[in-house]
mmCIF file of C-alpha atoms in Angstrom:
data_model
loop_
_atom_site.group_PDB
_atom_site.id
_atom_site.type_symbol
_atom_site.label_atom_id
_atom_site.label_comp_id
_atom_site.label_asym_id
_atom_site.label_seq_id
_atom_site.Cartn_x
_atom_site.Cartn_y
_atom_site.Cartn_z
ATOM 1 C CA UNK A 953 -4.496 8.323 15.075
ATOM 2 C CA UNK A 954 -4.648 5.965 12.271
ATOM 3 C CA UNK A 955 -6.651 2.886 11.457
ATOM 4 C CA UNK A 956 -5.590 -0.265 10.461
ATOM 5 C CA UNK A 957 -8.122 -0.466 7.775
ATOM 6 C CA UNK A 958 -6.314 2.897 5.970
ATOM 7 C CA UNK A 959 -3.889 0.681 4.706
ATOM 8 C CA UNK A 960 -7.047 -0.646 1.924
ATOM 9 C CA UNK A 961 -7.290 2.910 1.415
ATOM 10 C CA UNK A 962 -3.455 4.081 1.152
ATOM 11 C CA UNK A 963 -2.803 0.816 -1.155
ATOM 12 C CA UNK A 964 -5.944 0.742 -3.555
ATOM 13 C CA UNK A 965 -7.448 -2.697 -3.294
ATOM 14 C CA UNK A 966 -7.371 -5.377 -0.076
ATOM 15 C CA UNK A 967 -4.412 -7.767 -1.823
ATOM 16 C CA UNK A 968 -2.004 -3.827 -1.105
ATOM 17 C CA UNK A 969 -3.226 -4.049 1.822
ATOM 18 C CA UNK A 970 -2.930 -7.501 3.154
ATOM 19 C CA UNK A 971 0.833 -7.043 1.786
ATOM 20 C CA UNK A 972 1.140 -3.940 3.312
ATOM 21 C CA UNK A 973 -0.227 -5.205 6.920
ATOM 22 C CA UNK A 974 2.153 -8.070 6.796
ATOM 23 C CA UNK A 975 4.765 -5.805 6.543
ATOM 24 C CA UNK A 976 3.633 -3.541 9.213
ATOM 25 C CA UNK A 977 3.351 -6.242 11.668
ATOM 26 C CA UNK A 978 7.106 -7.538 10.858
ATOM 27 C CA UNK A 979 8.958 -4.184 11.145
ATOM 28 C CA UNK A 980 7.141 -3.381 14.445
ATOM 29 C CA UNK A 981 8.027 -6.726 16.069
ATOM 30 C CA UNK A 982 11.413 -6.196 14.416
ATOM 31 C CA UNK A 983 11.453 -2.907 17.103
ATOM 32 C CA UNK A 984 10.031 -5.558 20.061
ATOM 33 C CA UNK A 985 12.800 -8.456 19.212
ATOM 34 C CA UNK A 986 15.785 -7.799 17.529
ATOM 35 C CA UNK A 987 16.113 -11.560 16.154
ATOM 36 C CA UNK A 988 12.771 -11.230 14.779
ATOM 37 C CA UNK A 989 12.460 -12.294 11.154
ATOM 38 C CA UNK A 990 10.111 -12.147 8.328
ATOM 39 C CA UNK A 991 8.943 -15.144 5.569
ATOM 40 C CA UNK A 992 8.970 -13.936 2.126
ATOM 41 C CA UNK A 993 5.441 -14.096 1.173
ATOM 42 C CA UNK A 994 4.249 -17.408 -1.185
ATOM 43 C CA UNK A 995 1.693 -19.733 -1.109
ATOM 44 C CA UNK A 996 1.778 -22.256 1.454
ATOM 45 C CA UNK A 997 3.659 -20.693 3.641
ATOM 46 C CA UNK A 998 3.082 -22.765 6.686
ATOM 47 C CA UNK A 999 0.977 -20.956 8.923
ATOM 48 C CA UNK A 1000 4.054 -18.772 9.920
ATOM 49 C CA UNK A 1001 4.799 -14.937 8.464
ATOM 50 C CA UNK A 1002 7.566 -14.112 11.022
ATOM 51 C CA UNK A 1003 9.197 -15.708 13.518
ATOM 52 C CA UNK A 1004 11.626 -15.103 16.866
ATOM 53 C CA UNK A 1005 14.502 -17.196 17.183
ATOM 54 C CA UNK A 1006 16.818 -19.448 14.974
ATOM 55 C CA UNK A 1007 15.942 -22.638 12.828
ATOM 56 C CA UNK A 1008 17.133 -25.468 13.934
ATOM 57 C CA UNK A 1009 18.571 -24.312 17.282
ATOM 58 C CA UNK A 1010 15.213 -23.745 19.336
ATOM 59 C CA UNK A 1011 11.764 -23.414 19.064
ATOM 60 C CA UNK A 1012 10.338 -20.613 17.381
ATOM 61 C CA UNK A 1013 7.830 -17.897 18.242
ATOM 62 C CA UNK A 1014 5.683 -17.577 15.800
ATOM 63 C CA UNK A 1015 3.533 -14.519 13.755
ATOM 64 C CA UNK A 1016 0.747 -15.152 11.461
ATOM 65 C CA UNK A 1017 -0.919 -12.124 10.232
ATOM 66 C CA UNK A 1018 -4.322 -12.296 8.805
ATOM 67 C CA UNK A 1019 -5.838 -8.936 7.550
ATOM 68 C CA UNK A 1020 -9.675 -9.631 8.108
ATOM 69 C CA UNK A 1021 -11.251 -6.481 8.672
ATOM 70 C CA UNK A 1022 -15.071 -7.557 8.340
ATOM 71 C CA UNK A 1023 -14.935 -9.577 11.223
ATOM 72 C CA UNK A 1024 -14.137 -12.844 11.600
ATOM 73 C CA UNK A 1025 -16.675 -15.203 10.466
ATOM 74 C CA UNK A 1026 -16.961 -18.923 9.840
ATOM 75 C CA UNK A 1027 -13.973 -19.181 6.421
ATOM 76 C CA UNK A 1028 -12.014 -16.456 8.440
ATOM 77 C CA UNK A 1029 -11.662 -19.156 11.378
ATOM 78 C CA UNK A 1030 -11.326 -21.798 9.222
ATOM 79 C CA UNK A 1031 -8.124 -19.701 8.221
ATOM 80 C CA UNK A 1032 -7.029 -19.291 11.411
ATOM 81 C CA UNK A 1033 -7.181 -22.679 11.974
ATOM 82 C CA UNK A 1034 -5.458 -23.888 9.038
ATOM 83 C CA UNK A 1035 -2.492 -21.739 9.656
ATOM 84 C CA UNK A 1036 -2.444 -22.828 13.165
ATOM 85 C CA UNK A 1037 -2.639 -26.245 12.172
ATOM 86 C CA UNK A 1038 0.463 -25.846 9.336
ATOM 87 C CA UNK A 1039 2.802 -24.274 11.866
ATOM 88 C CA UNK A 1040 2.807 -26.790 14.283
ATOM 89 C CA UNK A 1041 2.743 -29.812 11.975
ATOM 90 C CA UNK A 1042 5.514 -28.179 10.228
ATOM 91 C CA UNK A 1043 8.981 -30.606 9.723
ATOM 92 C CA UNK A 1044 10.845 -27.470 9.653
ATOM 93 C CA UNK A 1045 10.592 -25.983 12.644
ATOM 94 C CA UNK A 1046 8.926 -26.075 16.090
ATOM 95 C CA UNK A 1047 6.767 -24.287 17.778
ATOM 96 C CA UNK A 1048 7.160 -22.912 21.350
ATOM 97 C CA UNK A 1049 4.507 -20.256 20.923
ATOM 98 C CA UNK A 1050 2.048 -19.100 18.387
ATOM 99 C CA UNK A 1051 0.645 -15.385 18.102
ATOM 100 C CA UNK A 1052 -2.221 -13.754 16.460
ATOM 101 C CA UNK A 1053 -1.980 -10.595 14.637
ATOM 102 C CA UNK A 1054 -5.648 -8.751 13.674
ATOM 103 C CA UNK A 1055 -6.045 -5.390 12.262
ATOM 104 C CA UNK A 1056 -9.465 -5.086 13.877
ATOM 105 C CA UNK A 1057 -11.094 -5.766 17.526
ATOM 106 C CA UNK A 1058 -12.681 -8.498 17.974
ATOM 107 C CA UNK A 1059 -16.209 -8.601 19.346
ATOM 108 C CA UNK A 1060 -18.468 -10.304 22.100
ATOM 109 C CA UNK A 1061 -19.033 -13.768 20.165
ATOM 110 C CA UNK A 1062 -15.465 -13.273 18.229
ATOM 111 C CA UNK A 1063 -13.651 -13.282 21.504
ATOM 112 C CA UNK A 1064 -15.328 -15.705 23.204
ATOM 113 C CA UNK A 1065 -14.648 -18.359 20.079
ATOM 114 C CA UNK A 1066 -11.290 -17.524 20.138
ATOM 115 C CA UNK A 1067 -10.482 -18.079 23.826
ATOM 116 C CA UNK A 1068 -12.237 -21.473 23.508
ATOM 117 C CA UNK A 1069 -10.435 -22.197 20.576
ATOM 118 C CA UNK A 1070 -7.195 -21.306 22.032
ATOM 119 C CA UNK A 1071 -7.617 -22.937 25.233
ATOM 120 C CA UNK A 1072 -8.076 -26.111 23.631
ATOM 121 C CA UNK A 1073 -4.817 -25.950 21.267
ATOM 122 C CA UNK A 1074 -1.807 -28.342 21.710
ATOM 123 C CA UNK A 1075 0.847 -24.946 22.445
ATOM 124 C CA UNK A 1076 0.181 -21.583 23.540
ATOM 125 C CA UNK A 1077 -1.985 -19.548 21.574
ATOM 126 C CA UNK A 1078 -2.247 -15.480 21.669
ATOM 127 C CA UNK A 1079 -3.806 -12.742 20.144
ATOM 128 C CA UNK A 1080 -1.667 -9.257 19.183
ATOM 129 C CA UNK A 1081 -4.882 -6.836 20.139
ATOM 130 C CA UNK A 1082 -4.731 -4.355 17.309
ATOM 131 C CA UNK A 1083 -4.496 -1.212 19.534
ATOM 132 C CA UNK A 1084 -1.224 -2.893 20.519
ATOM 133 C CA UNK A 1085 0.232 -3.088 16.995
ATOM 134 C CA UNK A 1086 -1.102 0.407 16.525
ATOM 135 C CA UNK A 1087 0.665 1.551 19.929
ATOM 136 C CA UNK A 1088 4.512 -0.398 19.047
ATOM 137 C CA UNK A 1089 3.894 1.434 15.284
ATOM 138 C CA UNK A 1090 3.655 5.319 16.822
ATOM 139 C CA UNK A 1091 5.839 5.104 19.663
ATOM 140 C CA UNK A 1092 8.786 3.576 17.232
ATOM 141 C CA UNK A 1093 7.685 6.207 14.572
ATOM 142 C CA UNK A 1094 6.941 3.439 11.820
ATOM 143 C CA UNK A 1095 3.686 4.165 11.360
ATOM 144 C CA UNK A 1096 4.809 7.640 9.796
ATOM 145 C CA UNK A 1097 6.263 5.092 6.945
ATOM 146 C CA UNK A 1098 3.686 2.359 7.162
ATOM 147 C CA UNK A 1099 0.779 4.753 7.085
ATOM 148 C CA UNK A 1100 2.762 6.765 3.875
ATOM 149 C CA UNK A 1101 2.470 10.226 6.118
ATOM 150 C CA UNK A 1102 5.830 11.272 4.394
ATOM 151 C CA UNK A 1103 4.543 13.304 1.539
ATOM 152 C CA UNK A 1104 2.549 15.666 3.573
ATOM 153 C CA UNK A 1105 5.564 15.776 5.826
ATOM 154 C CA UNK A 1106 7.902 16.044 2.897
ATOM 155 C CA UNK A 1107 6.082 19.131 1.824
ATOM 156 C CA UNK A 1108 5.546 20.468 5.322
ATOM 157 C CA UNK A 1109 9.802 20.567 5.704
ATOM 158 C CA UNK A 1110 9.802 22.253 2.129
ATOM 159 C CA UNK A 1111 7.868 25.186 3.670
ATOM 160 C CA UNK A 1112 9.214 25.701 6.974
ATOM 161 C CA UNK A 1113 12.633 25.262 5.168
ATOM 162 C CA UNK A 1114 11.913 27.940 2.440
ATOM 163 C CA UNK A 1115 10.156 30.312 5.027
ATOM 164 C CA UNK A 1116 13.430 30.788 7.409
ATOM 165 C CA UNK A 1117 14.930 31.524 4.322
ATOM 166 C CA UNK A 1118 12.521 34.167 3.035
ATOM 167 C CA UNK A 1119 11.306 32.157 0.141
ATOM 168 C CA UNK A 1120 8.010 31.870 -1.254
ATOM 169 C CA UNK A 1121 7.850 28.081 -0.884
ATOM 170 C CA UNK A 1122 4.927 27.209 -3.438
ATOM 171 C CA UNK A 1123 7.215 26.843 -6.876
ATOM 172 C CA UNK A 1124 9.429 24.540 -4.648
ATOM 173 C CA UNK A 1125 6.365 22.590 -3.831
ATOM 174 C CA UNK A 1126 5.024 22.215 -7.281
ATOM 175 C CA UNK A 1127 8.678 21.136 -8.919
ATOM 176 C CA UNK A 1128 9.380 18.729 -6.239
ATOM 177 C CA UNK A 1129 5.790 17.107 -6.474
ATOM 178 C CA UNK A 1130 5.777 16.795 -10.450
ATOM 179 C CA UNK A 1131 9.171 15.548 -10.241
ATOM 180 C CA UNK A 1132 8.074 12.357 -7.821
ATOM 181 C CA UNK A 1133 5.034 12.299 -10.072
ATOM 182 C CA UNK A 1134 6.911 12.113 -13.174
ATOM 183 C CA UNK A 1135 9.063 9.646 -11.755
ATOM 184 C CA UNK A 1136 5.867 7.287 -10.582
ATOM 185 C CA UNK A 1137 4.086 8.090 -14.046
ATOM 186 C CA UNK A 1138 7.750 6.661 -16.084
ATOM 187 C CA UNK A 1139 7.373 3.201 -13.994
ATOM 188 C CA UNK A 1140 3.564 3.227 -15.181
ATOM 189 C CA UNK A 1141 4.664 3.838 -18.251
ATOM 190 C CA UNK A 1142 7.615 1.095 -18.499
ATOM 191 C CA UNK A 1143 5.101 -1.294 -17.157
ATOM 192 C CA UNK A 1144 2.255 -0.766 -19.715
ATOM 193 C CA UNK A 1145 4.662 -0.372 -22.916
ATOM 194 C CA UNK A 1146 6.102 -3.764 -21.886
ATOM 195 C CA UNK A 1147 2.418 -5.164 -21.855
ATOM 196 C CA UNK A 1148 1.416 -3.601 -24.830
ATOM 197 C CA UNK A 1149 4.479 -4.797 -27.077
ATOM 198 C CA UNK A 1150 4.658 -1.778 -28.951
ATOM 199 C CA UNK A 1151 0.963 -2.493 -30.443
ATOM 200 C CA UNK A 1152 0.321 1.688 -30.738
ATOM 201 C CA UNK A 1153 2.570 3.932 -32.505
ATOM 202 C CA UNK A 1154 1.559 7.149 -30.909
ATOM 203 C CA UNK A 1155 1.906 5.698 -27.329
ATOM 204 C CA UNK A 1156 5.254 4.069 -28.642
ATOM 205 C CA UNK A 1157 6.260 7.816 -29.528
ATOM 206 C CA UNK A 1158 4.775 9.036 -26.621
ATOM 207 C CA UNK A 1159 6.513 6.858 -24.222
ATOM 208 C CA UNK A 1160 10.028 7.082 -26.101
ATOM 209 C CA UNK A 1161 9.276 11.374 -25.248
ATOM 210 C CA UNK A 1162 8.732 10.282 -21.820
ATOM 211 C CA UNK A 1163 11.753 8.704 -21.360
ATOM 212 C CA UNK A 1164 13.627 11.443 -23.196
ATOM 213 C CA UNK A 1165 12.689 13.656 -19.788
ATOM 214 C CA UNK A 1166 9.600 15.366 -21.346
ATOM 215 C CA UNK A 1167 6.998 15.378 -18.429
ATOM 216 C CA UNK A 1168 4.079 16.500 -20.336
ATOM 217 C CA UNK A 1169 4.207 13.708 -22.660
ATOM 218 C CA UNK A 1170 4.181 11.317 -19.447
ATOM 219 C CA UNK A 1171 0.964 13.082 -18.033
ATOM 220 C CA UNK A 1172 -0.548 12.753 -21.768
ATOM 221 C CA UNK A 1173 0.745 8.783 -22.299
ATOM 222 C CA UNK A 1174 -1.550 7.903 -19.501
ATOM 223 C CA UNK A 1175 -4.108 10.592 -20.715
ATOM 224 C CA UNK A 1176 -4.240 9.146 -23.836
ATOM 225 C CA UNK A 1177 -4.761 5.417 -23.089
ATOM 226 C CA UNK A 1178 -7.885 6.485 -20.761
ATOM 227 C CA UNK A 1179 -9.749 8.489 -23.355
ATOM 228 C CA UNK A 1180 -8.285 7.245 -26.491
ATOM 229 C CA UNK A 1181 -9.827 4.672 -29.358
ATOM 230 C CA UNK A 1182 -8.115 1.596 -27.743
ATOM 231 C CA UNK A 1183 -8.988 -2.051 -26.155
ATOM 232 C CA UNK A 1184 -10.629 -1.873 -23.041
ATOM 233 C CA UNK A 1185 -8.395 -4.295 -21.232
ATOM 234 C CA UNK A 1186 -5.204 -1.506 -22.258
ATOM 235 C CA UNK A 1187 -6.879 0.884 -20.647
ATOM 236 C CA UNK A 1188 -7.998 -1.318 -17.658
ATOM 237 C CA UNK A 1189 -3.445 -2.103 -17.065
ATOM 238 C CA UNK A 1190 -3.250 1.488 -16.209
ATOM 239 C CA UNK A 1191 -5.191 0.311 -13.248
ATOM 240 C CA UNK A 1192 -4.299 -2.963 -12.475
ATOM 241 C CA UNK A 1193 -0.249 -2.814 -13.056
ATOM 242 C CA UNK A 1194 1.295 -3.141 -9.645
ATOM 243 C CA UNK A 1195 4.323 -1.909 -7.487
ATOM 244 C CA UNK A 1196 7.013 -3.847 -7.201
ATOM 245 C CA UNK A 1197 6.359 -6.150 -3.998
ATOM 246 C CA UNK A 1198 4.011 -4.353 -2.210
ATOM 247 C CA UNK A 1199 0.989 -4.620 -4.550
ATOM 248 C CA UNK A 1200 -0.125 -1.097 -4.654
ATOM 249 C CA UNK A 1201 -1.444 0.391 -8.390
ATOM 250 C CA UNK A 1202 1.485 2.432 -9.560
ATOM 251 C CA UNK A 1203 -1.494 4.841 -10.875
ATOM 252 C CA UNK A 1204 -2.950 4.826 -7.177
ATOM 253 C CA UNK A 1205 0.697 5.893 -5.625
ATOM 254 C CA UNK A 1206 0.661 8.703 -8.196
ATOM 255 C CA UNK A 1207 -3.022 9.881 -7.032
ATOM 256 C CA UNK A 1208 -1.480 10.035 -3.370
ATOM 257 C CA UNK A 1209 1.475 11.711 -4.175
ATOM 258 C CA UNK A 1210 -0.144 14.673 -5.934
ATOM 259 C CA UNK A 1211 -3.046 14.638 -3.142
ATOM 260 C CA UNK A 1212 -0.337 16.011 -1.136
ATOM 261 C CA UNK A 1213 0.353 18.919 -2.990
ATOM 262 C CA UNK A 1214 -3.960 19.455 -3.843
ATOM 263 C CA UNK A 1215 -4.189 20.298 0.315
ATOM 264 C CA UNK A 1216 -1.538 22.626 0.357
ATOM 265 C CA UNK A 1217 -2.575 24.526 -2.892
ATOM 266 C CA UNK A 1218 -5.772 24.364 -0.604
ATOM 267 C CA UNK A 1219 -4.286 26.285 2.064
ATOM 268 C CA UNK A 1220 -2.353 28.607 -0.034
ATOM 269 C CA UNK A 1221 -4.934 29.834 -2.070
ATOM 270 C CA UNK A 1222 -3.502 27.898 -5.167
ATOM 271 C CA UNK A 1223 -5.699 25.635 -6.435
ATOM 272 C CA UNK A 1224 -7.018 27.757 -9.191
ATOM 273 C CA UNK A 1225 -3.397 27.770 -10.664
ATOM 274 C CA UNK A 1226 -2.687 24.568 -9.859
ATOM 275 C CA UNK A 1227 -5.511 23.359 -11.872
ATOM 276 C CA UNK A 1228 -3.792 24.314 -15.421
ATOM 277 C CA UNK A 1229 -1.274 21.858 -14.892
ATOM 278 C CA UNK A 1230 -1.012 18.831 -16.748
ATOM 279 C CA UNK A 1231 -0.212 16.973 -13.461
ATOM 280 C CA UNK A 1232 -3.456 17.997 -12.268
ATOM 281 C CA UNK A 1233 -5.395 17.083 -15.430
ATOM 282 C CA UNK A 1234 -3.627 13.787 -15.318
ATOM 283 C CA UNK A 1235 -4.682 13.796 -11.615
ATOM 284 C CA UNK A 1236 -7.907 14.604 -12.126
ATOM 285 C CA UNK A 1237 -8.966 11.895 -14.960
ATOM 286 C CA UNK A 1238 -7.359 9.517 -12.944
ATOM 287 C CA UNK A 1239 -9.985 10.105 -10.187
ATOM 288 C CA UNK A 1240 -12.774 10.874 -12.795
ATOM 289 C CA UNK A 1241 -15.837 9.248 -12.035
ATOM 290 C CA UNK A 1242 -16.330 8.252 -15.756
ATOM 291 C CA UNK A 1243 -13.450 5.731 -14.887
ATOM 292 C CA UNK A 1244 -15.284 4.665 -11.644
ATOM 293 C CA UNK A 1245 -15.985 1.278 -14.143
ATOM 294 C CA UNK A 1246 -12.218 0.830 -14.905
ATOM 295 C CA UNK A 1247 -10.885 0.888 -11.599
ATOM 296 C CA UNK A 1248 -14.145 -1.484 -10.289
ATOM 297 C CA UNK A 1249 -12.274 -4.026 -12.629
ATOM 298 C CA UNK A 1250 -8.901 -3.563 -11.410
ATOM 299 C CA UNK A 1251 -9.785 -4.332 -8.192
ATOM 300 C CA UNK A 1252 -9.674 -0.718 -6.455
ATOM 301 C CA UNK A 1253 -11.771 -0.376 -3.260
ATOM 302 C CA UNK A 1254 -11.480 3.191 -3.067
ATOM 303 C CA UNK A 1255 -13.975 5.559 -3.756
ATOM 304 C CA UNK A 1256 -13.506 9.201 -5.127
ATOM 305 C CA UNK A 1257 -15.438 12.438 -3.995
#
């Protein structure tokens, strides 16, 4: 079963996450209500990230999904609060009732401070335990998506496919790894050449060979930024540069992907060969504690063995 607080782990850094939650929460009340409705995500959004009903026509049920998952302490109330406060003042809409979504359980004190609290508010006032959110997620099969399980099962079809056919299923593996890994490392790359402006030749070349479909110049771009003679804060965007929407490190998606294939080369007896791959170099420095620094100042929470 998963946790709630993977999603810091499957996205890199707590903003990933937070994004990541709030999307969770919408396509799993999507499954509960089939006029439910997400907000697209800016600031000051008034107390409300997705809603039941129409505009206008009735009053709304309301979502607001706050990933604490430290506990809930005196500013993480004062949120609460706030957001309360900013749906039901809203001129927009009104509220009939307003709903609480946590990724964590609350404790003793925590409970008992939000019952009093929500006892004493103007409209109704309910929290979405997180075991519940957890429970709509499996039995609707979104958390397979949410919680990113499809690479391992991705892989895990590969085999069973190749086996009925009498097929040694490990090259299949490998091509169909490094080819979503080259994909992920050309974004990476797009998004750090348009940073740098074309201020190094060699990665200019280097990304131009990329592009041109030559994967080992991909895995040595990003190998070359990290341990060549060049401004910190370059090195430091191969970290920081971001997914579109969902706020997940583009070099963090490619350490997941190619995780994957690491435990099955694990149970095939592989990772010996595996290891003289440029993929897995590439993998490998990415992960490197020498970078531990680096990724500190991107933000990453995550922490290598």
């Amino acid at each position: 079963m998963s946790d709630w607080k993977d999603l810091t782990i499957i996205h890199g850094n707590v903003e990933g996450a937070r994004a990541a939650f709030e999307r969770a929460c919408e396509m799993v009340i999507r499954k509960q209500h089939a006029n439910a409705h997400g907000i697209r995500v800016h600031i000051g959004d008034g107390g409300i990230d997705i809603y039941v009903g129409e505009f206008g026509s009735s009053p709304l049920v309301v979502y607001q999904c706050k990933y604490f998952t430290d506990g809930i302490g005196d500013s993480q109330k004062k949120q609460i609060r706030k957001s309360y406060q900013a749906a039901i003042r809203s001129e927009e809409f009104e509220v009939k009732e307003w709903f609480l979504c946590l990724p964590i359980a609350l404790s003793t004190t925590e409970s008992k401070w939000f019952q009093d609290w929500s006892e004493k508010c103007e409209y109704p006032v309910k929290l979405i335990a997180h075991t519940q959110l957890m429970e709509w997620a499996e039995t609707s099969g979104l958390a397979t998506i949410i919680f990113q399980r499809k690479d391992s099962m991705k892989l895990d079809w590969l085999i069973d496919n190749f086996k009925q056919r009498d097929r040694d299923p490990w090259v299949a593996l490998v091509e169909q790894t490094e080819e979503d890994c080259y994909r992920i490392l050309l974004k990476l790359i797009r998004l750090h050449q348009s940073c740098l402006k074309d201020r190094y030749e060699h990665l200019s070349l280097l990304s131009r060979r990329a592009e041109a479909g030559d994967r080992m110049d991909a895995c040595e771009y990003v190998k070359t930024v990290l341990a060549g003679n060049i401004e910190e804060v370059h090195k430091l965007w191969i970290f920081s540069l971001l997914s579109d929407f969902t706020y997940e490190p583009v070099a963090y998606k490619f350490i997941l992907r190619y995780d994957a294939l690491i435990e099955k080369a694990k149970q095939y007896e592989k990772l010996c060969e595996l290891s003289s791959s440029e993929f897995y170099s590439t993998w490998n420095l990415l992960r490197s504690p020498a970078l531990s620094t680096l990724r500190e100042k991107a933000y990453w929470t995550v922490k290598f063995p």
